[in-house]
PDB file of C-alpha atoms and ligand atoms in Angstrom:
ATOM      1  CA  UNK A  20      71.389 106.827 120.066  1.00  0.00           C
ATOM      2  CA  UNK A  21      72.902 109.942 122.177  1.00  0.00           C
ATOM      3  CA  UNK A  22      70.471 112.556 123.098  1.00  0.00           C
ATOM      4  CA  UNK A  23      72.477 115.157 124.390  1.00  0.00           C
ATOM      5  CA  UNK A  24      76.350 115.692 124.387  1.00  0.00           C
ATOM      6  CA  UNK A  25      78.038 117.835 127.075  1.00  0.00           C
ATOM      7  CA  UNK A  26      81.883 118.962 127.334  1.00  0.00           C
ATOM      8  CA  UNK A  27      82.992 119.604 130.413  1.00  0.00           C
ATOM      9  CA  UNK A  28      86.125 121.879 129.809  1.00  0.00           C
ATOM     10  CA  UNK A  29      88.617 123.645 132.835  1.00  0.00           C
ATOM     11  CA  UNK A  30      90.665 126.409 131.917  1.00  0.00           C
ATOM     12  CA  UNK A  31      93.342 124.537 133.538  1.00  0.00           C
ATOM     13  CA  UNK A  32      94.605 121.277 135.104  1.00  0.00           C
ATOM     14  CA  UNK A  33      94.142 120.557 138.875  1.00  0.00           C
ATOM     15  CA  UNK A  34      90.555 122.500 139.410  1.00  0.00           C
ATOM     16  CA  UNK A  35      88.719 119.451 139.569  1.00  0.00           C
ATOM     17  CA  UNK A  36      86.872 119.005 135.874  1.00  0.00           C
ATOM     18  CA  UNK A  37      87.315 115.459 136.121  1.00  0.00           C
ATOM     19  CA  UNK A  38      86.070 114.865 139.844  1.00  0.00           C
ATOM     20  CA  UNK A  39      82.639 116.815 139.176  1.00  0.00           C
ATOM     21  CA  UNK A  40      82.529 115.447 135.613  1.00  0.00           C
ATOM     22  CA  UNK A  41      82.362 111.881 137.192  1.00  0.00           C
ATOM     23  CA  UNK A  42      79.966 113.055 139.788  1.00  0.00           C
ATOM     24  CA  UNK A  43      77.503 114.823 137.550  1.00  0.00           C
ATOM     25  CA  UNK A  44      77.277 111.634 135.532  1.00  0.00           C
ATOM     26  CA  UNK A  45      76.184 109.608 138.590  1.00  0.00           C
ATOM     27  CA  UNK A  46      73.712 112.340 139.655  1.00  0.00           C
ATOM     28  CA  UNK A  47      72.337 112.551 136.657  1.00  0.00           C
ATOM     29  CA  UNK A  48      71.979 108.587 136.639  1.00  0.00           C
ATOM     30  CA  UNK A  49      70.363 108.741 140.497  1.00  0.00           C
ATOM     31  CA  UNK A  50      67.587 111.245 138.932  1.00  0.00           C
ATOM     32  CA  UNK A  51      67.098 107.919 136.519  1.00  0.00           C
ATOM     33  CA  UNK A  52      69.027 109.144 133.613  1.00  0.00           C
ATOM     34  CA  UNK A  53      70.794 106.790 131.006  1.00  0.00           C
ATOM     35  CA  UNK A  54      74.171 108.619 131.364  1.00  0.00           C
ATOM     36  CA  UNK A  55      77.563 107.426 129.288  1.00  0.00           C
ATOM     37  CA  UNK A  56      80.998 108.713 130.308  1.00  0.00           C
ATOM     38  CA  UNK A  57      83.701 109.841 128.616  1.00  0.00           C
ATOM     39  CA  UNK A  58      87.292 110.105 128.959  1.00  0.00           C
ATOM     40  CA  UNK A  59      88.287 112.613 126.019  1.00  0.00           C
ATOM     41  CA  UNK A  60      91.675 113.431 128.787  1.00  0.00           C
ATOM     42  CA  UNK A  61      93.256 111.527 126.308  1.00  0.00           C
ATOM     43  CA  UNK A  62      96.771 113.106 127.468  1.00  0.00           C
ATOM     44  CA  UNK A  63      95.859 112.152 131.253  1.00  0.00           C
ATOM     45  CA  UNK A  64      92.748 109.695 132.156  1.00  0.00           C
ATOM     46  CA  UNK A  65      91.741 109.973 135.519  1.00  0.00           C
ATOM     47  CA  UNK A  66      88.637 107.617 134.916  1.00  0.00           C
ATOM     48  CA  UNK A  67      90.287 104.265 135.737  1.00  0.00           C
ATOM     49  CA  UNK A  68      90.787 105.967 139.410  1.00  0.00           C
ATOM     50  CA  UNK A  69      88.070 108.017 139.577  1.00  0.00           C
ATOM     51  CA  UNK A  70      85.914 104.877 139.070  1.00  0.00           C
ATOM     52  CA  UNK A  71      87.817 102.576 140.497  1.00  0.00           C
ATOM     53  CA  UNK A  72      88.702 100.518 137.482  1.00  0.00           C
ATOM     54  CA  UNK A  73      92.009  98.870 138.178  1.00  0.00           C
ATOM     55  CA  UNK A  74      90.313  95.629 138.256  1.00  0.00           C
ATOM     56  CA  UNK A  75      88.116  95.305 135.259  1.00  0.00           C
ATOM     57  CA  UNK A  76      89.732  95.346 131.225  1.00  0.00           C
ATOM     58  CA  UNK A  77      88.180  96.167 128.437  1.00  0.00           C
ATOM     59  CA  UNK A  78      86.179  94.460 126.043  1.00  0.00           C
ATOM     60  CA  UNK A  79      85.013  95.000 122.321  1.00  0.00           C
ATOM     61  CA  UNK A  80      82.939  92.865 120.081  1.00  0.00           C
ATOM     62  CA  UNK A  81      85.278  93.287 116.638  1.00  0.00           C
ATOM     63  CA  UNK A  82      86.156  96.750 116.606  1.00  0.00           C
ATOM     64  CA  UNK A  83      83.402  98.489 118.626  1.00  0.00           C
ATOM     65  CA  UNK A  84      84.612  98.960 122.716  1.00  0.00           C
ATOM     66  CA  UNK A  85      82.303  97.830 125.202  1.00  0.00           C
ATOM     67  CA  UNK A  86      81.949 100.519 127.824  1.00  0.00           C
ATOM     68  CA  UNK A  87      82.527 100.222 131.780  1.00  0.00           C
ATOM     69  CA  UNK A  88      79.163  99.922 133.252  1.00  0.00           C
ATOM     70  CA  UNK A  89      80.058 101.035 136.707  1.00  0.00           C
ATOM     71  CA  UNK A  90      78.076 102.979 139.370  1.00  0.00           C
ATOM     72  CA  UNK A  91      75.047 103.259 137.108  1.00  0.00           C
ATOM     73  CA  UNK A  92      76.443 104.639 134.155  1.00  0.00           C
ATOM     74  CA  UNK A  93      78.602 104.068 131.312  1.00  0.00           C
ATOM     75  CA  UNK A  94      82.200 104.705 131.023  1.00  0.00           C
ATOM     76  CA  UNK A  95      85.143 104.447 128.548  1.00  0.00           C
ATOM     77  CA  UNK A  96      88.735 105.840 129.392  1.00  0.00           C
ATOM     78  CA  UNK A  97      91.714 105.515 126.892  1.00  0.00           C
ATOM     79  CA  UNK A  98      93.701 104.746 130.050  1.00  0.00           C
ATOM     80  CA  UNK A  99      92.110 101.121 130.097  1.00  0.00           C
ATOM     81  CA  UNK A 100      93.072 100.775 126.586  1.00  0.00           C
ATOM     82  CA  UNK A 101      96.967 101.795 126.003  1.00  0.00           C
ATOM     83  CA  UNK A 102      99.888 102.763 128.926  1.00  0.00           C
ATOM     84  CA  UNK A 103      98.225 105.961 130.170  1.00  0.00           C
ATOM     85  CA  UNK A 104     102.157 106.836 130.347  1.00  0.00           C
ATOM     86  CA  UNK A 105     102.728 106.658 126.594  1.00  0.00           C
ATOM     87  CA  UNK A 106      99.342 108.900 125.742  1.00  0.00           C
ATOM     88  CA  UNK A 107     101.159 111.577 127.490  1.00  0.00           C
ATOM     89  CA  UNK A 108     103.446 112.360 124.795  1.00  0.00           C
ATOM     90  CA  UNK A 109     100.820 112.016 122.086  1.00  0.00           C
ATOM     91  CA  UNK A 110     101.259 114.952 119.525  1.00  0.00           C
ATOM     92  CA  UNK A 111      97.802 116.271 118.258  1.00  0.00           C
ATOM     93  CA  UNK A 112      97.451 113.795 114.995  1.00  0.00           C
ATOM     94  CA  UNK A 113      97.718 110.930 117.641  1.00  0.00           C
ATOM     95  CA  UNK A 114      95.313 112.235 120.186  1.00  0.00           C
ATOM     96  CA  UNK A 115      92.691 113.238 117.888  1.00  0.00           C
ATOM     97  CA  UNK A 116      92.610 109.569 116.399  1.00  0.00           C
ATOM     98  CA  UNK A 117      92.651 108.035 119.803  1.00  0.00           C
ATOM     99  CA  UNK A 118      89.671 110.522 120.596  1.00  0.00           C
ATOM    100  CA  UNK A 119      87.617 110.087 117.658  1.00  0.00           C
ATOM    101  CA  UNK A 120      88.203 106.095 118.419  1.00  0.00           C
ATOM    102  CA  UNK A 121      86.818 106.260 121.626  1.00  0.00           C
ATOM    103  CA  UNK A 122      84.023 108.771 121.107  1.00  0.00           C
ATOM    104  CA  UNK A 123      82.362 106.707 117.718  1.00  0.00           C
ATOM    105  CA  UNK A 124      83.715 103.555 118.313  1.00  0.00           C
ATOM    106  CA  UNK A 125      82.240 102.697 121.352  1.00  0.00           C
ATOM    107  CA  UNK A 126      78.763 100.877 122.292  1.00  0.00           C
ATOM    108  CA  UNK A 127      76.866 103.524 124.505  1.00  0.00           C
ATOM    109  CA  UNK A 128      73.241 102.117 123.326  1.00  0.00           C
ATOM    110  CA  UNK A 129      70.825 104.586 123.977  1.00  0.00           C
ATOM    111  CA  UNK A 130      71.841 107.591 126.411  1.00  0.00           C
ATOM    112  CA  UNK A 131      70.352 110.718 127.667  1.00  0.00           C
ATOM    113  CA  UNK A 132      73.326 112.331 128.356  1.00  0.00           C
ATOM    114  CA  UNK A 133      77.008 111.640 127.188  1.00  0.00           C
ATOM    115  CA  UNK A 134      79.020 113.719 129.212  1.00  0.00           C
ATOM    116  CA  UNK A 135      82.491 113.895 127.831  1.00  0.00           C
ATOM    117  CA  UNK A 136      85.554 114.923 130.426  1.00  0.00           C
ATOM    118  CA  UNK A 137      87.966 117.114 128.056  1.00  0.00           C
ATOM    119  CA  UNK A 138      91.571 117.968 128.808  1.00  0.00           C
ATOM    120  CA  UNK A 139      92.932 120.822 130.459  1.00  0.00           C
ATOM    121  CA  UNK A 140      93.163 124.370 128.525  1.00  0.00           C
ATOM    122  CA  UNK A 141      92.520 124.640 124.399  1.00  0.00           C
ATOM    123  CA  UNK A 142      94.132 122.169 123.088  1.00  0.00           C
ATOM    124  CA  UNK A 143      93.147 120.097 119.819  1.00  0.00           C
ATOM    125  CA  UNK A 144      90.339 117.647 121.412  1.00  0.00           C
ATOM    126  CA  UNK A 145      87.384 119.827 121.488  1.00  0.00           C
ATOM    127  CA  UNK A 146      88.244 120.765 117.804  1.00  0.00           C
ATOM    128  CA  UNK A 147      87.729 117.201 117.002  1.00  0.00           C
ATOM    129  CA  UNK A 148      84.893 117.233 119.393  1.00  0.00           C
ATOM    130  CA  UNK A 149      83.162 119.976 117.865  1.00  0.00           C
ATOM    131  CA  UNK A 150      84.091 118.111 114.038  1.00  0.00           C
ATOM    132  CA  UNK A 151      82.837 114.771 115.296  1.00  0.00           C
ATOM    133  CA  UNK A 152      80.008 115.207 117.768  1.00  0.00           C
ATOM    134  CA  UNK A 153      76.692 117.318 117.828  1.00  0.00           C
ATOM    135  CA  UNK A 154      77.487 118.956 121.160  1.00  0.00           C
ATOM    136  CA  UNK A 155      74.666 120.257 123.400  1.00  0.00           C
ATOM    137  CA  UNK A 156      77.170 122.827 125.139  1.00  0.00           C
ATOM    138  CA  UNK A 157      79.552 122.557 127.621  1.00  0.00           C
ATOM    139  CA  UNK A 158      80.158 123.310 131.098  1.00  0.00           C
ATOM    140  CA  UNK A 159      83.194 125.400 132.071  1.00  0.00           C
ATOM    141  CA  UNK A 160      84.760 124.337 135.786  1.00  0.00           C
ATOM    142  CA  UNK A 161      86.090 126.765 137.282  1.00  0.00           C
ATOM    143  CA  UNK A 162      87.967 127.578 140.926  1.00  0.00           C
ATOM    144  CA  UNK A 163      87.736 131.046 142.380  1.00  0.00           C
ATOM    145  CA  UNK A 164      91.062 132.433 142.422  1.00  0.00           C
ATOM    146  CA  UNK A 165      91.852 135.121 139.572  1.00  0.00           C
ATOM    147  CA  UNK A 166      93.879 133.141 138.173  1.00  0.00           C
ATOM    148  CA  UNK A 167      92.067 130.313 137.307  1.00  0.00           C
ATOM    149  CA  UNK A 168      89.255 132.765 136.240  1.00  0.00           C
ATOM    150  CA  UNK A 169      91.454 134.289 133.656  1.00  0.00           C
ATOM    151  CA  UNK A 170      92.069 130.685 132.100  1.00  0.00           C
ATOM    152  CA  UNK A 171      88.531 129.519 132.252  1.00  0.00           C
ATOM    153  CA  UNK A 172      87.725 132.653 130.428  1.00  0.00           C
ATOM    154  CA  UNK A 173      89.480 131.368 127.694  1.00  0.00           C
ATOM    155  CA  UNK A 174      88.199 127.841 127.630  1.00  0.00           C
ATOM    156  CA  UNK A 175      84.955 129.833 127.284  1.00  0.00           C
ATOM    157  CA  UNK A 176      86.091 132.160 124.303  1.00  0.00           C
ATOM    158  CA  UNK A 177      87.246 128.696 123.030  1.00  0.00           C
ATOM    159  CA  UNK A 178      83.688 126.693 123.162  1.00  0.00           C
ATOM    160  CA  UNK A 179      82.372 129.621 121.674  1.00  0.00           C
ATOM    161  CA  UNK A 180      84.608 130.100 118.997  1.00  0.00           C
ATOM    162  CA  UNK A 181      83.755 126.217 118.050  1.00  0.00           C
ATOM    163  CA  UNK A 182      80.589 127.594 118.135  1.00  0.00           C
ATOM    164  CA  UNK A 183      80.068 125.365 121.515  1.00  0.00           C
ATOM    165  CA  UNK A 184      77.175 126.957 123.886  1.00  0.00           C
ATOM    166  CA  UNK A 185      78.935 127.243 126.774  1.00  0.00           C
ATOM    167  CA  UNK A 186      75.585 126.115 129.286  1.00  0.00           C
ATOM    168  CA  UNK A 187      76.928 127.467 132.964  1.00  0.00           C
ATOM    169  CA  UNK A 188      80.453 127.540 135.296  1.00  0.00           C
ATOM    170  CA  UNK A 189      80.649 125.716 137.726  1.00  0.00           C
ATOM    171  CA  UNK A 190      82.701 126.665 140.888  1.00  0.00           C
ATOM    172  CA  UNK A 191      84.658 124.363 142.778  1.00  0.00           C
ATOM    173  CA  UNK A 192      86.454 124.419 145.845  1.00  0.00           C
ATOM    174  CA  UNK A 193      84.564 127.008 146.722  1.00  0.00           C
ATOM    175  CA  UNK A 194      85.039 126.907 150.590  1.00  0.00           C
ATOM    176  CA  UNK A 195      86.110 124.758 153.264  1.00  0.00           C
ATOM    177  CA  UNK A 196      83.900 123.714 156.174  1.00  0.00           C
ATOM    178  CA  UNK A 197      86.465 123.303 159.115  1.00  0.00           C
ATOM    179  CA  UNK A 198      85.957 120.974 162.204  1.00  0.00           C
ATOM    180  CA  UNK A 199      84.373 123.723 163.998  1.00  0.00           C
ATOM    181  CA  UNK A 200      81.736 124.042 161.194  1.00  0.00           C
ATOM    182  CA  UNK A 201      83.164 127.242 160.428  1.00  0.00           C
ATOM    183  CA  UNK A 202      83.562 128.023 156.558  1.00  0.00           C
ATOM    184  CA  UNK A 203      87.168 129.375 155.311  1.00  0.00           C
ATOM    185  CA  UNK A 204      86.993 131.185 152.023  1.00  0.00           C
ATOM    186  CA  UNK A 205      90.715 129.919 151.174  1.00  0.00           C
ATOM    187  CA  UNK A 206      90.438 130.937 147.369  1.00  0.00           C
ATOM    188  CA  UNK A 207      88.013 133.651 147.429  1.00  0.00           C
ATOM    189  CA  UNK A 208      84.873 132.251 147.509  1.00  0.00           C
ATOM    190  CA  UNK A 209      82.357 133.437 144.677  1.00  0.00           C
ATOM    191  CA  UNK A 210      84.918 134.238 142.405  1.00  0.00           C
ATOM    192  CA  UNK A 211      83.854 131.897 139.513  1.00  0.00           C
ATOM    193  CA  UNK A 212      80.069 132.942 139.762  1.00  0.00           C
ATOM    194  CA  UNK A 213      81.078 136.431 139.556  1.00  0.00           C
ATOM    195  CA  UNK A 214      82.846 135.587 136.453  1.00  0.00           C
ATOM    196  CA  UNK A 215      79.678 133.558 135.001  1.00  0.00           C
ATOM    197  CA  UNK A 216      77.530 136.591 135.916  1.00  0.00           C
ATOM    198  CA  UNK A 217      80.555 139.145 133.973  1.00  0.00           C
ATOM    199  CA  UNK A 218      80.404 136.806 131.027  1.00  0.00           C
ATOM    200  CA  UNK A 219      76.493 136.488 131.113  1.00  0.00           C
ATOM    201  CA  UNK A 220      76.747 132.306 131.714  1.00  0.00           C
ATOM    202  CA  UNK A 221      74.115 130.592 134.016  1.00  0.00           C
ATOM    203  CA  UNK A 222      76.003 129.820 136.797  1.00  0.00           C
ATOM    204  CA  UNK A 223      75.396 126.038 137.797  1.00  0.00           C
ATOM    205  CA  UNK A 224      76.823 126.022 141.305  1.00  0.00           C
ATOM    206  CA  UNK A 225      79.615 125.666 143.238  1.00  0.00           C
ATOM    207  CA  UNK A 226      80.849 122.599 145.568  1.00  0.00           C
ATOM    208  CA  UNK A 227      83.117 123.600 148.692  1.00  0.00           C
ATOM    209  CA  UNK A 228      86.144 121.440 149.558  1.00  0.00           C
ATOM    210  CA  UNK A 229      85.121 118.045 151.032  1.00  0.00           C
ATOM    211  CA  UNK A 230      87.760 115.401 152.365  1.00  0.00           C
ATOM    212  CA  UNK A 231      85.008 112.762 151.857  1.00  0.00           C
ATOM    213  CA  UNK A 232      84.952 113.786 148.184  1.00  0.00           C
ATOM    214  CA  UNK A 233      88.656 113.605 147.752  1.00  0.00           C
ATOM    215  CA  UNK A 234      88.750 110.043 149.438  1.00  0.00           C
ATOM    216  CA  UNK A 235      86.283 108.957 147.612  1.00  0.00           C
ATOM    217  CA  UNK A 236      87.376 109.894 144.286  1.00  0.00           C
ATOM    218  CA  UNK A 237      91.091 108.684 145.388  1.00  0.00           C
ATOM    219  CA  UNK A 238      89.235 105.053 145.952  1.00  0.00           C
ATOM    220  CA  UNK A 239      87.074 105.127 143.064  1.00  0.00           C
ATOM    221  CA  UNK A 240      83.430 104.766 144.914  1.00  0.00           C
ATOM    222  CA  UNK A 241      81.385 108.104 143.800  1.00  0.00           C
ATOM    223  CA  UNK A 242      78.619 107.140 145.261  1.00  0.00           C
ATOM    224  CA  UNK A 243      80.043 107.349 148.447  1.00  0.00           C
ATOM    225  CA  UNK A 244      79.278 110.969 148.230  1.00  0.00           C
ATOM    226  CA  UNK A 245      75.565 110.948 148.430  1.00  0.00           C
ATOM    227  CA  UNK A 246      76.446 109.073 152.119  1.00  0.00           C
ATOM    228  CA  UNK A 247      77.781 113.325 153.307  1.00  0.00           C
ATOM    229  CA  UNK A 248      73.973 114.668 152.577  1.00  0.00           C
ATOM    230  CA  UNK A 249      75.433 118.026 152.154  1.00  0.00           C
ATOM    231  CA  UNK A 250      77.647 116.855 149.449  1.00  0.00           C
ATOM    232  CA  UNK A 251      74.421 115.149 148.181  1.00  0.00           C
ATOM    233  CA  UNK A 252      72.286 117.531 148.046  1.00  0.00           C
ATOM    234  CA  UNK A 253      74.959 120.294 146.189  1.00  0.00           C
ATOM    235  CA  UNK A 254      75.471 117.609 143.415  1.00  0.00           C
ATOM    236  CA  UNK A 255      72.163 116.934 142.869  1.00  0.00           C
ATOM    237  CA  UNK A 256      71.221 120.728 142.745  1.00  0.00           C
ATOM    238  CA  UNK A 257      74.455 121.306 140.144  1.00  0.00           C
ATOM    239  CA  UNK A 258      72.532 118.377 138.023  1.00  0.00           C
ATOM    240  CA  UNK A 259      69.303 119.751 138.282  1.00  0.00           C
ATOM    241  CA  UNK A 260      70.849 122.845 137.526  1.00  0.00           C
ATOM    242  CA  UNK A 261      72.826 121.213 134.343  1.00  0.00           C
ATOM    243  CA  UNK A 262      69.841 119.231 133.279  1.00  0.00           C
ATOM    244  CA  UNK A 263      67.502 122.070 133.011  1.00  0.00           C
ATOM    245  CA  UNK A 264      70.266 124.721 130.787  1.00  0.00           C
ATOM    246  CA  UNK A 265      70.272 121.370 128.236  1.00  0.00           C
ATOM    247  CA  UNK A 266      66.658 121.293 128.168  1.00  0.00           C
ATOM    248  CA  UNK A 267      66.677 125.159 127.486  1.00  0.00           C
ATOM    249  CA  UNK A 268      69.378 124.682 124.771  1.00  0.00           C
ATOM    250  CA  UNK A 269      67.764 121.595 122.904  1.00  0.00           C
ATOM    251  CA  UNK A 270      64.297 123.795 122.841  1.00  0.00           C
ATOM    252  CA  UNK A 271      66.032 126.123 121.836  1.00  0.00           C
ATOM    253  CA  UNK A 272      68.076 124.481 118.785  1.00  0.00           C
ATOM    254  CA  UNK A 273      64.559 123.269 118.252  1.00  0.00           C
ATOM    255  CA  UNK A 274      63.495 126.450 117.099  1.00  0.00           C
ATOM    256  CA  UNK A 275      65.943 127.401 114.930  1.00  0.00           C
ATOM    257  CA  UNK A 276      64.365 128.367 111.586  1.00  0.00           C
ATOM    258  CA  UNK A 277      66.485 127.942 108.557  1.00  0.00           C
ATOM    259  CA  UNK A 278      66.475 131.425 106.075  1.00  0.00           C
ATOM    260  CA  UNK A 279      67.140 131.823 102.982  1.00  0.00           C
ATOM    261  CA  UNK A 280      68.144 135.137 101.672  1.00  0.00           C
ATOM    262  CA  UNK A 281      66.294 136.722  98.370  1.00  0.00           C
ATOM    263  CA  UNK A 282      68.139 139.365  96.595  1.00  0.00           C
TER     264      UNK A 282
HETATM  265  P1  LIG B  24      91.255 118.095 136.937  1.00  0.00           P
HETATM  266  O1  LIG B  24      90.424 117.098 136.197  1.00  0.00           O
HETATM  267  O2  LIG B  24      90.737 119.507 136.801  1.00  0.00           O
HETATM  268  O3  LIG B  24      92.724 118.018 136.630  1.00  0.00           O
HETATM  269  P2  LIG B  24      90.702 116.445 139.265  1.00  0.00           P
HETATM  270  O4  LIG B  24      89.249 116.220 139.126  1.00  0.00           O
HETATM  271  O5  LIG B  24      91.630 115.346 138.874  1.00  0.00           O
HETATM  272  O6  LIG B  24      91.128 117.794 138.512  1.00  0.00           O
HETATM  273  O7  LIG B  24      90.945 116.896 140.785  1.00  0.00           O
HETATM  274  C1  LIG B  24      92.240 117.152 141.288  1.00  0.00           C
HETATM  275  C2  LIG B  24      92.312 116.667 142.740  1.00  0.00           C
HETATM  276  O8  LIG B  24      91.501 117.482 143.580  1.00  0.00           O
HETATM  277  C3  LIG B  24      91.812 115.249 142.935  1.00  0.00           C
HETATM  278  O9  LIG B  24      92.611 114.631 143.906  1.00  0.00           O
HETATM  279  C4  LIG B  24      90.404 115.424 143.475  1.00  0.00           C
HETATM  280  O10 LIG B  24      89.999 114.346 144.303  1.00  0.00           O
HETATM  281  C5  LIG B  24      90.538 116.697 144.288  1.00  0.00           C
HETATM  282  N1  LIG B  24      89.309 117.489 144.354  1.00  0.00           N
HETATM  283  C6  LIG B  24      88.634 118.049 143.322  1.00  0.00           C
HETATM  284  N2  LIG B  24      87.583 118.757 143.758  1.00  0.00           N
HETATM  285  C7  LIG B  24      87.577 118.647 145.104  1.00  0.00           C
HETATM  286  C8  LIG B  24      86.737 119.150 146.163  1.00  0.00           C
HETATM  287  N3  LIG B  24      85.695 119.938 145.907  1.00  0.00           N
HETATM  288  N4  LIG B  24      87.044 118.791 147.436  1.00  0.00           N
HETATM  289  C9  LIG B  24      88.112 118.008 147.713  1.00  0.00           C
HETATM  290  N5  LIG B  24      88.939 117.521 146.776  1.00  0.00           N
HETATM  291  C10 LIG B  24      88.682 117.837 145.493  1.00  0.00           C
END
């Protein structure tokens, strides 16, 4: 039994969705959360890196897929399961099987959260998300530049057009904290929050650049992270953040009264 499902969606490649994705998982698991996650990148897992695993293979009892249980949650990655080289040229039939495989064919037990790492852009996965699942919302990653705001606009007009509640932006790579301690605003810090604010979205919060959190995701040990207490502390407040929009949303699908119209 899944309580709550939540996308996280990126207007484009490259702006991190999968990295904080990962991480919100595992602070969502540290607050004592059952958490499952994943991989609907079905065109280009990052999971077996991201959570380092090269070394473990998959399992299933008959047709059902045991997931990863790694770093306190759940996990389950098409990249464990066929030549993540191949899935790249998947046309949309393919990748929509392979998703809805993964998504109901796989033994989560009973979760809190499923947080589900989409692909890039608007392609045909959240369809068959939005078809398959009873989503919660989504959360929209999001850098600062103009550019990237522009595309996570769209992933955003997307959600809502599956009639997806798009629950906050997150911005990433917000700053960089030099040596010196100094903060650079390399991509124009704030950008993505003033585009939650535009758009009316709760913004969730926004995570500067940290080598440590590159490293760490490049070795596959998230919970290296919470060892930089900064970077601690602004993924636990993102998750606190998250948490609370999905206990706002399920209230609020609580009190959804059905009508019938009399003529
Ligand atoms: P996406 O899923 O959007 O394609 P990834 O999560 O794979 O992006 O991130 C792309 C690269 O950027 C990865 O190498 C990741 O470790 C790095 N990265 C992401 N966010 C940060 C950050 N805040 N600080 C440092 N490196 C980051």
């Amino acid at each position: 039994m899944v309580k709550q499902v939540i996308a996280v969606g990126a207007g484009k490649g490259g702006v991190g969705k999968s990295t904080i994705s990962v991480n919100l998982a595992v602070a969502l698991a540290r607050m004592g959360a059952k958490v499952g996650l994943l991989d609907g990148d079905i065109y280009g897992p990052s999971l077996p890196t991201l959570l380092g695993l090269d070394e473990l293979s998959a399992t299933a009892h008959g047709n059902i897929l045991m997931p990863f249980e790694v770093h306190g949650i759940k996990a389950m990655t098409i990249g464990k399961l066929v030549d993540p080289e191949k899935a790249l040229v998947w046309r949309g039939p393919m990748a929509h099987g392979a998703f809805k495989q993964l998504a109901t064919q796989t033994d989560w037990g009973a979760l809190d959260y499923l947080i589900i790492d989409l692909p890039p852009g608007t392609g045909d996965v959240p369809l068959t998300l939005a078809q398959l699942l009873p989503v919660t919302g989504a959360v929209v990653v999001c850098t600062p530049q103009r550019v990237a705001q522009d595309d996570a606009r769209r992933a955003v007009r997307m959600f809502e057009g599956l009639g997806i509640d798009v629950l906050g932006v997150i911005e990433n790579m917000s700053f960089f904290v030099g040596d010196d301690g100094k903060e650079y605003d390399l991509f124009g810090r704030g950008g993505a929050e003033m585009m939650a604010q535009q758009m009316g979205l709760p913004f969730l919060g926004s995570m500067p650049i940290h080598m440590a959190l590159r490293k760490n995701s490049d070795a596959g040990t998230p919970l290296a992270n919470w060892d930089v207490p900064a970077m601690g502390r602004q993924l636990d407040t993102m998750a606190q953040a998250l948490a609370g929009q999905i206990s706002v949303a399920s209230l609020r699908s609580q009190f959804v009264q059905p009508t019938i119209s009399v003529r």
